[in-house]
Coordinates of C-alpha atoms in Angstrom, one line a residue:
Q1 CA 191.7 246.4 -64.8
V2 CA 193.7 243.7 -66.6
Q3 CA 192.2 240.3 -66.3
L4 CA 193.9 237.1 -67.4
V5 CA 191.9 233.9 -67.3
E6 CA 193.7 230.6 -67.6
S7 CA 192.2 227.3 -68.6
G8 CA 193.3 223.9 -69.9
G9 CA 195.2 222.4 -67.0
G10 CA 194.7 218.8 -65.9
S11 CA 196.4 215.4 -65.3
V12 CA 198.2 213.5 -68.0
Q13 CA 200.7 210.6 -68.2
A14 CA 204.3 211.2 -69.1
G15 CA 204.6 211.6 -72.9
G16 CA 201.2 213.1 -73.2
S17 CA 200.1 216.6 -74.2
L18 CA 198.1 219.5 -72.8
R19 CA 197.2 222.9 -74.1
L20 CA 196.8 225.9 -71.8
S21 CA 194.9 229.0 -72.7
C22 CA 195.1 232.5 -71.3
T23 CA 192.3 234.8 -72.4
S24 CA 192.2 238.6 -72.0
S25 CA 191.1 241.7 -73.9
E26 CA 192.1 242.3 -77.5
S27 CA 194.3 245.2 -76.4
I28 CA 196.3 243.2 -73.9
I29 CA 196.9 240.3 -76.2
R30 CA 198.0 242.6 -79.0
R31 CA 200.2 245.1 -77.1
F32 CA 201.7 243.2 -74.1
R33 CA 204.4 240.7 -73.7
M34 CA 202.6 237.5 -72.7
A35 CA 204.3 234.8 -70.7
W36 CA 203.8 231.5 -68.9
F37 CA 205.4 230.8 -65.6
R38 CA 205.1 227.8 -63.4
Q39 CA 205.7 227.0 -59.8
A40 CA 206.1 223.5 -58.3
P41 CA 205.7 222.8 -54.6
G42 CA 208.7 224.0 -52.7
K43 CA 210.3 225.7 -55.7
E44 CA 210.6 229.2 -57.0
R45 CA 208.4 230.4 -59.8
E46 CA 210.2 230.0 -63.1
G47 CA 209.6 231.3 -66.6
V48 CA 208.4 228.7 -69.2
A49 CA 207.8 230.8 -72.3
A50 CA 207.0 234.3 -73.5
I51 CA 205.8 235.9 -76.7
D52 CA 206.2 239.6 -77.5
S53 CA 203.8 241.9 -79.2
D54 CA 205.8 241.4 -82.4
G55 CA 205.4 237.6 -82.2
K56 CA 208.9 236.8 -81.1
A57 CA 208.8 233.7 -78.8
R58 CA 211.3 232.6 -76.1
Y59 CA 211.5 229.5 -74.1
A60 CA 213.2 228.1 -71.1
N61 CA 215.9 225.5 -71.9
S62 CA 213.9 222.8 -70.1
V63 CA 210.9 223.1 -72.4
E64 CA 212.6 224.1 -75.7
G65 CA 211.4 221.8 -78.5
R66 CA 208.5 220.4 -76.5
F67 CA 206.4 223.5 -75.7
T68 CA 205.0 226.1 -78.1
I69 CA 203.6 229.5 -77.2
S70 CA 201.4 231.3 -79.7
K71 CA 198.6 233.9 -80.0
D72 CA 195.1 233.3 -81.3
R73 CA 194.2 236.9 -82.0
A74 CA 190.7 236.0 -83.1
K75 CA 190.0 234.6 -79.7
N76 CA 192.1 237.1 -77.7
T77 CA 194.0 234.1 -76.3
V78 CA 197.6 233.1 -75.7
L79 CA 198.2 229.4 -76.0
L80 CA 200.8 227.1 -74.6
Q81 CA 200.9 223.8 -76.3
M82 CA 202.8 221.3 -74.2
N83 CA 204.0 218.0 -75.8
S84 CA 206.1 215.2 -74.5
L85 CA 205.3 216.1 -71.0
K86 CA 207.5 214.9 -68.1
P87 CA 206.8 214.5 -64.4
E88 CA 209.1 217.4 -63.7
D89 CA 206.6 219.6 -65.7
T90 CA 204.2 219.2 -62.8
A91 CA 203.4 222.6 -61.4
V92 CA 200.8 225.4 -61.2
Y93 CA 201.1 227.3 -64.4
Y94 CA 200.4 231.1 -64.5
C95 CA 199.8 233.5 -67.3
A96 CA 201.4 236.9 -67.0
A97 CA 201.4 240.2 -68.9
D98 CA 203.9 243.0 -69.2
V99 CA 203.4 246.1 -71.3
S100 CA 207.0 247.4 -71.2
H101 CA 209.0 244.7 -73.0
L102 CA 212.0 246.3 -71.2
W103 CA 213.1 243.4 -69.0
S104 CA 214.4 239.8 -69.6
W105 CA 211.3 237.8 -70.2
Y106 CA 211.9 235.3 -67.4
R107 CA 212.0 238.0 -64.6
S108 CA 208.7 237.3 -62.9
E109 CA 208.9 240.3 -60.7
K110 CA 208.6 242.6 -63.7
Y111 CA 205.2 241.4 -64.7
D112 CA 202.4 243.5 -63.5
H113 CA 199.4 241.3 -64.3
W114 CA 198.9 237.6 -63.4
G115 CA 196.2 235.0 -63.8
Q116 CA 194.9 232.8 -61.1
G117 CA 196.9 229.7 -62.1
T118 CA 196.0 226.3 -63.4
Q119 CA 197.3 223.0 -62.2
V120 CA 199.2 220.6 -64.5
T121 CA 200.0 217.2 -63.2
V122 CA 202.2 214.7 -65.1
S123 CA 202.4 211.1 -63.8
S124 CA 205.1 208.7 -64.6

């Protein structure tokens, strides 16, 4: 059973920062492609960032240069550092894991494992 536990969401003013964490087992963090998705009310779930088992990171155009995804192997955690937050970043953020690495990272339907989600709210 793959468990992904997110934390770190909250409310912040525009321009502020938040850091999200996704914790799982050592094996999952090491072997899987780990990604963050988000879903705003009335919108489809969209890919935010992903990091492969080899450390290669990818980002959505909307967050490039503001968000950073990384792995803290000592804590079996994937981090999403979010800086210069904008109101349009408001959403529920989900951690996801995919062992295959075969698909484009932003295809949410290809991820087998999901966390419960954490709310991020950015006010103007």
